[in-house]
Coordinates of C-alpha atoms and ligand atoms in Angstrom, one line a residue:
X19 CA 3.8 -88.9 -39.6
X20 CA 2.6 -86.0 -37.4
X21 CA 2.3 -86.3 -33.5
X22 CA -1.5 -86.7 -32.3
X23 CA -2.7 -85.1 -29.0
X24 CA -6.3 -86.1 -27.6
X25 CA -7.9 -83.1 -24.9
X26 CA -10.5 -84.2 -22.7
X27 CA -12.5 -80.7 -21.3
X28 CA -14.4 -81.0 -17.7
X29 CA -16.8 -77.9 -16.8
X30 CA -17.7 -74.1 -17.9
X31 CA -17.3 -72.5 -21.3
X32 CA -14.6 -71.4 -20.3
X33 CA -12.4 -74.2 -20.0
X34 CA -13.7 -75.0 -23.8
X35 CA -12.7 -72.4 -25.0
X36 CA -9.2 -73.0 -23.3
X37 CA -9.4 -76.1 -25.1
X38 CA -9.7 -74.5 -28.2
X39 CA -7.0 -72.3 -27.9
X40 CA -4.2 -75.3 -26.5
X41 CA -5.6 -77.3 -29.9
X42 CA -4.9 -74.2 -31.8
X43 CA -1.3 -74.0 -30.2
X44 CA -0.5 -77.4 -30.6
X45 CA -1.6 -77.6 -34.6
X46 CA 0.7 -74.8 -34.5
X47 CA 3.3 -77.0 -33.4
X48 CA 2.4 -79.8 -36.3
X49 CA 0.3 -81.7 -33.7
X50 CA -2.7 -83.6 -35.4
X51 CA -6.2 -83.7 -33.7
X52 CA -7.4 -87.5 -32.1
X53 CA -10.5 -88.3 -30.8
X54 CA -9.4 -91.5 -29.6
X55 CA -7.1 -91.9 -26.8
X56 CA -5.3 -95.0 -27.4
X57 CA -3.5 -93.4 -30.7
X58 CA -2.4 -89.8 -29.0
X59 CA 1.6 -88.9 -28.2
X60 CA -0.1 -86.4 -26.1
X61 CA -3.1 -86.4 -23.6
X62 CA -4.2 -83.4 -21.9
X63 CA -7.2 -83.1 -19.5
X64 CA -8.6 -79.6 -18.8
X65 CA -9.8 -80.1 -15.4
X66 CA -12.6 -78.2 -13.2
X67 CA -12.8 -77.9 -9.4
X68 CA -15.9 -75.5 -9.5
X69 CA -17.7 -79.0 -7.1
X70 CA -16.6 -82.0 -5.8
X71 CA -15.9 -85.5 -7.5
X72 CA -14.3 -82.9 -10.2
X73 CA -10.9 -84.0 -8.4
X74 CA -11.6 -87.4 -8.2
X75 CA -13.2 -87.9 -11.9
X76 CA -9.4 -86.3 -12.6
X77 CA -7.6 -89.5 -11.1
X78 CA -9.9 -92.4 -12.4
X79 CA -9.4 -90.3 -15.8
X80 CA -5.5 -90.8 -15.0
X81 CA -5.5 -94.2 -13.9
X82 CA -7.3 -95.3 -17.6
X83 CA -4.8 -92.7 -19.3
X84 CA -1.8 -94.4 -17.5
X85 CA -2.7 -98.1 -18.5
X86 CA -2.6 -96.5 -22.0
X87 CA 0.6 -95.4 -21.4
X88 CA 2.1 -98.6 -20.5
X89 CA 0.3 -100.6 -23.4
X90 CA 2.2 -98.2 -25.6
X91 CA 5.1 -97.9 -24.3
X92 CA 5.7 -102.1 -24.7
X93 CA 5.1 -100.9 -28.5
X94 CA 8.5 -98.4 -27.9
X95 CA 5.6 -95.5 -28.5
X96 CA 5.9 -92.9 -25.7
X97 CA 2.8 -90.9 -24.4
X98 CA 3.1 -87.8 -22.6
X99 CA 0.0 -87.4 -20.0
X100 CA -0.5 -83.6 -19.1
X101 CA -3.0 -81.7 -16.6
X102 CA -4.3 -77.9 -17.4
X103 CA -7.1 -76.4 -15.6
X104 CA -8.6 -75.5 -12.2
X105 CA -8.1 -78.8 -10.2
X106 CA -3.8 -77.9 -11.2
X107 CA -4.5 -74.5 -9.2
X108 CA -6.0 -76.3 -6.4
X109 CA -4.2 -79.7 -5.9
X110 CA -0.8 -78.8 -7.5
X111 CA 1.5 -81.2 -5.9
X112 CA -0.7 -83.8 -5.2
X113 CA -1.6 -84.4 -9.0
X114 CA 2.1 -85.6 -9.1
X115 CA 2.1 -87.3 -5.7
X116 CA -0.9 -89.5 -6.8
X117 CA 0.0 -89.4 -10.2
X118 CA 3.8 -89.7 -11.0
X119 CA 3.2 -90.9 -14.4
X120 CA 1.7 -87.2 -15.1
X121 CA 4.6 -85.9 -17.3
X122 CA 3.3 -81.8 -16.9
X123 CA 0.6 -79.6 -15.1
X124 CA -0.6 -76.2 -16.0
X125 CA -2.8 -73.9 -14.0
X126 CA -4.9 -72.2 -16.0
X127 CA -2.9 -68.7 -16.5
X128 CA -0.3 -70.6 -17.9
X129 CA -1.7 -72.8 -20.6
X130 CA 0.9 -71.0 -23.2
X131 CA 4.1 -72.3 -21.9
X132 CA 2.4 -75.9 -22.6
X133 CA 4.4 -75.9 -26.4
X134 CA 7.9 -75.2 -24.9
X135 CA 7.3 -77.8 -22.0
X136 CA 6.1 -80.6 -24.7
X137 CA 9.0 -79.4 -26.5
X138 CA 11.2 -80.0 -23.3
X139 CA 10.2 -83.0 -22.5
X140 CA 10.4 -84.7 -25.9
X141 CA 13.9 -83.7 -25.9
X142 CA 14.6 -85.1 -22.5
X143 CA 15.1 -81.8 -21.3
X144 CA 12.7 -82.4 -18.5
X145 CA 13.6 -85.4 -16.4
X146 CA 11.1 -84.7 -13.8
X147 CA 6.9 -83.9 -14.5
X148 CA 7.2 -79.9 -14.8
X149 CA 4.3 -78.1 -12.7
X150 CA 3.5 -74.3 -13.4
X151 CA 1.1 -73.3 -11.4
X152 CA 2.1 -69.4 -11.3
X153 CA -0.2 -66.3 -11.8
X154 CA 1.8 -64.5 -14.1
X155 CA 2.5 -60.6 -14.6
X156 CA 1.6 -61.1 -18.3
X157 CA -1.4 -62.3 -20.0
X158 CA -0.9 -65.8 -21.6
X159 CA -3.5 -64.0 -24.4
X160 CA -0.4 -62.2 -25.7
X161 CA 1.7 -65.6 -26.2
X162 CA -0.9 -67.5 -27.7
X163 CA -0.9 -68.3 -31.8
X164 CA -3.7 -67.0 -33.9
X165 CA -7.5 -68.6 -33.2
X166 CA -8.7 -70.3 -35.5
X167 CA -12.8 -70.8 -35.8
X168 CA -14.6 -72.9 -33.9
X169 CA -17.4 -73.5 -36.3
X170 CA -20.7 -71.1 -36.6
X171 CA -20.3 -70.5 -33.0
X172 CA -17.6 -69.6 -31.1
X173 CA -16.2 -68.6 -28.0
X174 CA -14.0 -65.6 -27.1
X175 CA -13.0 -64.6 -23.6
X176 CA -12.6 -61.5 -23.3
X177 CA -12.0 -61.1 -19.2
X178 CA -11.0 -64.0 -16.7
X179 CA -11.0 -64.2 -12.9
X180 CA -13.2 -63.0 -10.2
X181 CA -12.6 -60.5 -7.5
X182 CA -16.3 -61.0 -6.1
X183 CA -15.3 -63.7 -4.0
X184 CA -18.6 -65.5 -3.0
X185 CA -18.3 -67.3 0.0
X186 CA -18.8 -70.7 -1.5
X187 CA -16.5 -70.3 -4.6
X188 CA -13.1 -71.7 -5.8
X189 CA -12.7 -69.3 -8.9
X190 CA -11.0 -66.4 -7.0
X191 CA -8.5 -68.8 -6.3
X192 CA -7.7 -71.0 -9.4
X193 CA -8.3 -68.5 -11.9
X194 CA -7.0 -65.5 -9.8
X195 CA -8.1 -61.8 -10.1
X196 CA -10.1 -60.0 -12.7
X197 CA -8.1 -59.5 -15.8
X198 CA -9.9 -57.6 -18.9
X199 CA -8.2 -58.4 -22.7
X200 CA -7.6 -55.0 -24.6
X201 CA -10.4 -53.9 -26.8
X202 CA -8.3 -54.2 -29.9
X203 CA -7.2 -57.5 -28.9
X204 CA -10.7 -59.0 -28.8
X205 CA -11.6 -57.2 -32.1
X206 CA -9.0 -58.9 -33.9
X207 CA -10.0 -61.9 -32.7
X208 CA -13.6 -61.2 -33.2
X209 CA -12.7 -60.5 -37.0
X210 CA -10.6 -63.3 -37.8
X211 CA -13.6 -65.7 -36.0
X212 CA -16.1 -63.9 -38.4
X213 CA -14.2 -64.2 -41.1
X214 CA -13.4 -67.9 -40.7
X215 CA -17.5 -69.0 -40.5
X216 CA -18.4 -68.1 -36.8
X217 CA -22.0 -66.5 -37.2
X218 CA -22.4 -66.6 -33.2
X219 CA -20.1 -65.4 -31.1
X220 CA -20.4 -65.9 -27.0
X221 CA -18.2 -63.1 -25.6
X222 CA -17.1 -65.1 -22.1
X223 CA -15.5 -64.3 -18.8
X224 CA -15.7 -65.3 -15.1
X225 CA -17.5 -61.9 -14.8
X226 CA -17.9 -60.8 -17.9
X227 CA -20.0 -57.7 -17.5
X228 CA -17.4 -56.6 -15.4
X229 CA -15.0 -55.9 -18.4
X230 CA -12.6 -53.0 -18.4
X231 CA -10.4 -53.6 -21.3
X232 CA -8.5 -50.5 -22.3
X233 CA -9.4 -49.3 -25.7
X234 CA -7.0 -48.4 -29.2
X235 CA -6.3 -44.8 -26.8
X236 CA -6.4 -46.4 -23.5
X237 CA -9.2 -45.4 -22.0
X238 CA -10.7 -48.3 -19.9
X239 CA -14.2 -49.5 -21.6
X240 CA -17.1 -51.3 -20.4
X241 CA -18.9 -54.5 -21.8
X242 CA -21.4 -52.2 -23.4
X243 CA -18.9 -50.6 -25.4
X244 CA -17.6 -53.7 -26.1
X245 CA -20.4 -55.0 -27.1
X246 CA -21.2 -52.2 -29.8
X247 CA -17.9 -52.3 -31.5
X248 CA -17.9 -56.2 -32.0
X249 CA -21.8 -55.3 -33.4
X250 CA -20.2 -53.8 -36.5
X251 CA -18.3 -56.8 -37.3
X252 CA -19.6 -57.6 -41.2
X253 CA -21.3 -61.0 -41.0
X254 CA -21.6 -61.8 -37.5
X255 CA -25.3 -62.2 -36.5
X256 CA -25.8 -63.1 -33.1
X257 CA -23.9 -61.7 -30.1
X258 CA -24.4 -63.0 -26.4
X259 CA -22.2 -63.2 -23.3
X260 CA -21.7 -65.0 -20.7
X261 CA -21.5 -65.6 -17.3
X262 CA -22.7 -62.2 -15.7
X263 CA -22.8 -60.9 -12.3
X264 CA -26.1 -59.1 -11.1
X265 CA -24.8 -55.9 -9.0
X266 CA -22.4 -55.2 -12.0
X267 CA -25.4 -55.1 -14.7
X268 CA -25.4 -51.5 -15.4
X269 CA -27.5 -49.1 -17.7
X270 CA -25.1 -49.1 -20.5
X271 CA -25.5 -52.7 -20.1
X272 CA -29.5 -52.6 -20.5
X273 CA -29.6 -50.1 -23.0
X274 CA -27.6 -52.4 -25.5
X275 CA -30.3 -54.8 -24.8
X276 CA -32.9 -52.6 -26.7
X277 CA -30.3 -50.9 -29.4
X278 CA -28.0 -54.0 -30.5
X279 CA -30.5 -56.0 -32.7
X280 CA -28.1 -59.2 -32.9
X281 CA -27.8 -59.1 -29.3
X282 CA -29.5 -62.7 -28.6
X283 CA -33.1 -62.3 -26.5
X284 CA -31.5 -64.4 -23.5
X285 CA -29.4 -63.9 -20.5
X286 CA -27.4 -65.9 -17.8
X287 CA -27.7 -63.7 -14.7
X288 CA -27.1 -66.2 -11.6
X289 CA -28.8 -65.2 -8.9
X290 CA -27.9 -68.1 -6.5
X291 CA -30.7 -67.8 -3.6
X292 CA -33.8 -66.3 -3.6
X293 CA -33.0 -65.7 0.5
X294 CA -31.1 -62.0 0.9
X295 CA -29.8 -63.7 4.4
X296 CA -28.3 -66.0 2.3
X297 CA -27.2 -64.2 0.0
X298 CA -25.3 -62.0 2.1
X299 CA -24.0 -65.2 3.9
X300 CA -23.0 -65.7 0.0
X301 CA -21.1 -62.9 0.2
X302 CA -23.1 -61.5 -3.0
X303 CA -23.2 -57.7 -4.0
X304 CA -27.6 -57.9 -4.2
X305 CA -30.6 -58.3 -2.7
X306 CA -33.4 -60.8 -4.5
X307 CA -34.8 -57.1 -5.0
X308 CA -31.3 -55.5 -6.4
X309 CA -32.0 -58.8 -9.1
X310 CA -35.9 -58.6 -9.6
X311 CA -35.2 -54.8 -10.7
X312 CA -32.3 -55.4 -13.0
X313 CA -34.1 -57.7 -15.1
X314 CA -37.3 -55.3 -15.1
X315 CA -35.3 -52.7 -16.6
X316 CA -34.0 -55.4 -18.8
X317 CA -36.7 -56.5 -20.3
X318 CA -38.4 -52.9 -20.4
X319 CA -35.3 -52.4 -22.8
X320 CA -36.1 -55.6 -24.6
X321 CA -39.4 -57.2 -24.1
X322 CA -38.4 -60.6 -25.7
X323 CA -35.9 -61.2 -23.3
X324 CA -35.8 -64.0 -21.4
X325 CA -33.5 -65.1 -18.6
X326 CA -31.9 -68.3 -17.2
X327 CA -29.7 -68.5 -14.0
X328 CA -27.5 -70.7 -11.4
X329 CA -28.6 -71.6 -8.2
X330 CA -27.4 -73.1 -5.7
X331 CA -29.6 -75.4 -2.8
X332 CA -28.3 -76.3 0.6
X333 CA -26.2 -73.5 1.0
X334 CA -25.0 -73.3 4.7
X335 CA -27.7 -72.2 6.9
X336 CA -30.2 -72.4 4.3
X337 CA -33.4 -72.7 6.1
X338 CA -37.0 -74.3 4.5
X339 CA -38.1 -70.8 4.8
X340 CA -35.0 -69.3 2.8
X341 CA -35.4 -72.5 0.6
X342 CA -39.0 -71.3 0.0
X343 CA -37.7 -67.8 -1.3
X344 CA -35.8 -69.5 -3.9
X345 CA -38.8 -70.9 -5.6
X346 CA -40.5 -67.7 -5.0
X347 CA -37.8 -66.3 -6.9
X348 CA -38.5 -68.7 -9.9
X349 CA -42.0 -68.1 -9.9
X350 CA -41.7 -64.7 -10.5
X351 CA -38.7 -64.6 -13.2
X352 CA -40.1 -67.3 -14.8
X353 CA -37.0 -68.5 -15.9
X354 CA -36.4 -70.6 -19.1
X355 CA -33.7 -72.7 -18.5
X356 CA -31.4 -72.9 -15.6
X357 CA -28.6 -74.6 -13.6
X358 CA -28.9 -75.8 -10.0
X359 CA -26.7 -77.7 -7.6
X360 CA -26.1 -78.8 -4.6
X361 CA -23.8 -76.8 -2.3
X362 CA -20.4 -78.6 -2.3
X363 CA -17.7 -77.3 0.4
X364 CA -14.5 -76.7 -1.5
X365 CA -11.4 -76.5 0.6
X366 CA -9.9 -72.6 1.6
X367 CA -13.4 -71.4 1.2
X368 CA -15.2 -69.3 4.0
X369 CA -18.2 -71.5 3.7
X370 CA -16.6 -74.7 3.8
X371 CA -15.8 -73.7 7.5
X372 CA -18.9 -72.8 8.6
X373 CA -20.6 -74.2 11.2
X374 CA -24.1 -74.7 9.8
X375 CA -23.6 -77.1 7.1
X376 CA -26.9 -78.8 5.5
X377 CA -27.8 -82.6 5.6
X378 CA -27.4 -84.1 2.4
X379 CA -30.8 -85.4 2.6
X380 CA -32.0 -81.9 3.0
X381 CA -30.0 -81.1 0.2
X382 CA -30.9 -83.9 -2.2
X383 CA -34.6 -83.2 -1.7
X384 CA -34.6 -79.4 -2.6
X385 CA -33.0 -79.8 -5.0
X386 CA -35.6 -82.1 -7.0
X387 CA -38.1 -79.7 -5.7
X388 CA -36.1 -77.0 -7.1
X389 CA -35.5 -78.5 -10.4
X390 CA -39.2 -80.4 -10.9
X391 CA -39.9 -76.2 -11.2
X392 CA -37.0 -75.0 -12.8
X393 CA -38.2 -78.2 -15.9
X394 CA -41.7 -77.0 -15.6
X395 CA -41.1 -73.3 -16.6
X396 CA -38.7 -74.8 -19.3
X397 CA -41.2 -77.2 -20.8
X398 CA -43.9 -73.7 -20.7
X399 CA -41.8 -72.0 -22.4
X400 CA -40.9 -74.5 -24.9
X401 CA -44.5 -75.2 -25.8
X402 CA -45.4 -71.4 -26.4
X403 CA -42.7 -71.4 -29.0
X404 CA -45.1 -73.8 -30.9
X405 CA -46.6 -72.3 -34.0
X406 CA -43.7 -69.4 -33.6
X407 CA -41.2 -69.0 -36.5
X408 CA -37.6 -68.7 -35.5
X409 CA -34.3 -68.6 -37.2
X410 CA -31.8 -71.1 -36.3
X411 CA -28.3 -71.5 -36.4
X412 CA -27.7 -75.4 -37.3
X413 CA -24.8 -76.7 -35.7
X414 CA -24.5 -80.8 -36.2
X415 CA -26.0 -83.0 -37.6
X416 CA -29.3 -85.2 -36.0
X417 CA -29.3 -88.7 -35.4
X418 CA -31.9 -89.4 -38.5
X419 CA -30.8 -88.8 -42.0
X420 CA -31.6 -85.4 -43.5
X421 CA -32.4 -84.2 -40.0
X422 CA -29.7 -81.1 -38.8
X423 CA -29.8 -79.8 -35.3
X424 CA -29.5 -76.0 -34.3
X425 CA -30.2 -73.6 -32.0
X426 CA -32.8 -71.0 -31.5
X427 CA -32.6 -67.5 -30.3
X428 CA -33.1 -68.6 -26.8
X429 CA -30.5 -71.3 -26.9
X430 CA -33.2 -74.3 -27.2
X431 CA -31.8 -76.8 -29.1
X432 CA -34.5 -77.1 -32.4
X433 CA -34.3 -80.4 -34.7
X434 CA -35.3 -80.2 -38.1
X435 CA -35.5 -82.0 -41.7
X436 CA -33.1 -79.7 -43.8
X437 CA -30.4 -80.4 -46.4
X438 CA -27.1 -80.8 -44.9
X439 CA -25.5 -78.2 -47.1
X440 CA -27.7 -75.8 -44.2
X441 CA -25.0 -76.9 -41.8
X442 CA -23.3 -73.6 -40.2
X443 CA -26.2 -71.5 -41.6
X444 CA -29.0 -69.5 -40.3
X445 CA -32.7 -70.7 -41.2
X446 CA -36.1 -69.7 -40.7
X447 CA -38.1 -72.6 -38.9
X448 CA -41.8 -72.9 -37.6
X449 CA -41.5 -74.6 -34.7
X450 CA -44.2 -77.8 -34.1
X451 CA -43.7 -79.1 -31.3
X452 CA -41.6 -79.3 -27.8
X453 CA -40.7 -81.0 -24.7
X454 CA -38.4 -80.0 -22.1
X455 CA -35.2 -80.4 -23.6
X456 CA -35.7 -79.7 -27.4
X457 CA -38.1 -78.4 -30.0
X458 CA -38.9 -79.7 -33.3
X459 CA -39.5 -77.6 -36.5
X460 CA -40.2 -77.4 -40.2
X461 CA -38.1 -75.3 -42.6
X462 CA -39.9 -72.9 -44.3
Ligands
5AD517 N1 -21.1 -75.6 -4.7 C1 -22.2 -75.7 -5.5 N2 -22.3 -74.9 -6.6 C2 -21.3 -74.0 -6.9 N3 -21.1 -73.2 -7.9 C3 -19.9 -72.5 -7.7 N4 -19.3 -73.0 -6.5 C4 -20.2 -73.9 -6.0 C5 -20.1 -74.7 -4.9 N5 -19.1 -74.7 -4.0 C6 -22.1 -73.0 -8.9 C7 -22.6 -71.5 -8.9 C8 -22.0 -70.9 -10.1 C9 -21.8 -72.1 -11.0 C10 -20.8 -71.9 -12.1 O1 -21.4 -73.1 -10.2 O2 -24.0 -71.6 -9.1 O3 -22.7 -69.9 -10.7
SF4_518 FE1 -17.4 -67.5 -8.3 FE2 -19.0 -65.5 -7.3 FE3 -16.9 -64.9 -9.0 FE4 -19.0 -66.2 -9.9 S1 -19.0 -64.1 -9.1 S2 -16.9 -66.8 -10.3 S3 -19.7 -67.5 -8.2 S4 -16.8 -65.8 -6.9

C-alpha cells in the first residue's frame, strides 16, 4: 500500500500553488493524496507569516499533529511531521526548539529538496529534524517534476520575491529577491496546464507585473509580452494575474488590457492607503494620484474593467485625517471586492520599530468603517450584474443537488441549477439575483 501525505496551506495564492507543486512531487514519489490527517505517513503544513497569529496558528496546528503522531506510533505506524513556507524563513530554529517532534523544515526556495529529505529520513539517514532554510543560487523551478492540472483553473508562478520592500512587509525577507521564470519555462507549463483541462489560468508572483523572464533568445521580457504569448495557447480562455504593484503598471501593461480579449475584466492593484504621507511612510513607489491615473488609463484601455485592492488600516502614524483619504480613495475607484487588515508589526521590519504605533481600538474601528464600505460597493456591484448574462467557469459543485458553482468574469462566485457533466466548463448564465458575497443565475 502506497504512503499517504496530508498538506495543510495557510495564506496567499501563492503558497497554493506551492502546495500544488510539493503534491505533484510527492505523487511523483508514489505518495497517495489524504484529506484526513489521522491516516497520513506524511504531514506537511505550508505556513504564512504575512500577519500575526500566522505563527502561533502554526504551533496549535503542531500540537494536534503531534498527538497524532503518538496515537500512531503505539500502532508501530510512523508519521513524519514537516514545515514549508514563510513562518520556516522567519522562525527557523525556533520551529524545532518548540516543536522537536517536527521531523523537517523548508523555507520556501527550497521546497524541492523536500523528496530527498523524506527519502532520508525514512531510511534513518537523518537522525536529527533537517532545516533548509537557504536562498539558493538556483531556482527550485528547475528541480521540480512536471505540473500536473489543477482543475479548470490553475495557478502558475511565473516570478517570486519582492525587492520593493514596504516598510510594513515580511515578503522581502522570507521569500527573498525578485526572481522571474524563463519565458519558455512558463510556456511549457502553460501548455501542459491547457492541455490537461485548465481553462483559466492565474499567472502569479509576489510582484508579478514586475516580470523579467528572459525569452527562447535571451532577451529579458515584460509581463505584457508574457502575457501575449500565453494568449495563443489553443483552449485557454481566460488569463489574469496576480498580485501587481502600482508604480510598476506600465503601458505595455495597459495596452494588453484593450488587445488580449481573454484577459479577464478585473484587477488586483493594492494600493494600501489612500494617505501619500502614509504611503511614503509605507515606503511605496506612488502617490494616491500615481494610482488614480494608472487605472484611468486602464480602464480607457478597457472600459469593463473593474478593480479590487489591499489595504491596510492603522498603519503607524495613520491619522483620522489620513484614515479619511482611504475612504476617499474607495469612493472614487469604486472598488468591487477588496482585502483590508489591520496593521500587524512583524519582527525585522522598519515599521515594527516605529515610534507611532496605533491603538488597537483605533485600529479595530476603522477597520469596520473601512470594510462596511468596501461590502457596500461589493453588494452595488453585485446587484448591477442582475439581468446581465455572463459566462461562467463552474468549479464545484453547490450544496443543493443539480446546483454547480462557478465563477464570473469578475471573480464573483455565481450559483446555478446546471447538469453536473457542466463541471470544468464554461456557460452562459443570466444572472437573477445577488448579495454581497455571491450571485445567483439561470443557464440559458
Ligand atoms: N500588516 C497588515 N497587513 C499586511 N499585509 C502585508 N504585510 C502586512 C502587515 N504587516 C497585507 C498587504 C498586502 C497583503 C498581501 O497583506 O495589504 O498587500
Ligand atoms: Fe510586500 Fe510591498 Fe513586496 Fe507587496 S510589494 S510583497 S507588500 S514588500
Amino acid at each position: 500500500m502506497s504512503k499517504k501525505y496530508f498538506i495543510k496551506t495557510y495564506g496567499c495564492q501563492m503558497n497554493v500553488y506551492d502546495s500544488s507543486r510539493i503534491a505533484d512531487m510527492l505523487k511523483n514519489q508514489g505518495y497517495e493524496e489524504t484529506l484526513c490527517q489521522k491516516d497520513a505517513d506524511i504531514v506537511l503544513f505550508n505556513t504564512c507569516h504575512i500577519r500575526e497569529k500566522a505563527a502561533e496558528k502554526l504551533f496549535s496546528d503542531l500540537g494536534r499533529a503531534h498527538l497524532i503522531q503518538l496515537e500512531r506510533a503505539e500502532q508501530g505506524k510512523q508519521t513524519i511531521i514537516g514545515v514549508a513556507g514563510c513562518v520556516v524563513q522567519a522562525e527557523d530554529e525556533q520551529i524545532v526548539k518548540r516543536a522537536p517532534y517536527v521531523n523537517f523544515a523548508v523555507g520556501p526556495l527550497m521546497y524541492h529538496k523536500i523528496a530527498g529529505i523524506l527519502h532520508d529520513i525514512e531510511n534513518k539517514n537523518a537522525k536529527e529534524s533537517v532545516i533548509n532554510t537557504e536562498f539558493p543560487a538556483d531556482s527550485k523551478f528547475d528541480f521540480l517534476p512536471e505540473n500536473k492540472s489543477q482543475g479548470a483553473c490553475s495557478f502558475l508562478a511565473v516570478q517570486e520575491g519582492c525587492n520593493n520592500f514596504c516598510t510594513y512587509c515580511v515578503v522581502p525577507y522570507t521569500r527573498g529577491a525578485e526572481y522571474s521564470r524563463p519565458v519558455a519555462q512558463v510556456l511549457t507549463e502553460a501548455r501542459r496546464l491547457v492541455a490537461g483541462g485548465t481553462l483559466e489560468l492565474n499567472l502569479l508572483g509576489q510582484n508579478v507585473n514586475s516580470y523579467h523572464g528572459e525569452d527562447e533568445n535571451g532577451k529579458e521580457r515584460n509581463l505584457a509580452y508574457l502575457l501575449r504569448r500565453v494568449a495563443e495557447i489553443d483552449g485557454l480562455k481566460r488569463i489574469r494575474y496576480t498580485t501587481s504593484y502600482p508604480a510598476d503598471v506600465d503601458d505595455d501593461l495597459i495596452a494588453c488590457h484593450k488587445d488580449i480579449a481573454i484577459l479577464m475584466p478585473y484587477l488586483h492593484l493594492p494600493i494600501q492607503s489612500g494617505s501619500d504621507r502614509i504611503l511614503k511612510a509605507m515606503n511605496r513607489r506612488h502617490t494616491s494620484g500615481d494610482y488614480l491615473k494608472v487605472v484611468e488609463k486602464l480602464q480607457k484601455a478597457n472600459p469593463d474593467l473593474r478593480m479590487s485592492s489591499d489595504f491596510i488600516v492603522g498603519f503607524p502614524g495613520e491619522t483620522d485625517d489620513d484614515f479619511a483619504k482611504t475612504l476617499e480613495i474607495v469612493n472614487k475607484i469604486k472598488y468591487i471586492q477588496a482585502f483590508s487588515f489591520k496593521y500587524s508589526r512583524r519582527a525585522g521590519t522598519p515599521a515594527a520599530v516605529m515610534e507611532n504605533q496605533v491603538e488597537e481600538k483605533v485600529k479595530k474601528e476603522r477597520l469596520a468603517v473601512l470594510q462596511d464600505l468596501l461590502f457596500d460597493y461589493q453588494t452595488k456591484f453585485n446587484q448591477e450584474c442582475v439581468g446581465k448574462v455572463m459566462p461562467v467557469l463552474l468549479e464545484q459543485k453547490g450544496r443543493h443537488k443539480g446546483q454547480l458553482i462557478g465563477r464570473t468574469p469578475y471573480m464573483q462566485n455565481l450559483h446555478v441549477e446546471t447538469k453536473d457533466d457542466n463541471i470544468n466548463k464554461i456557460i452562459e448564465v443570466k444572472v437573477t439575483s445577488a448579495t454581497t458575497n455571491s450571485l445567483s443565475g439561470k443557464e440559458i
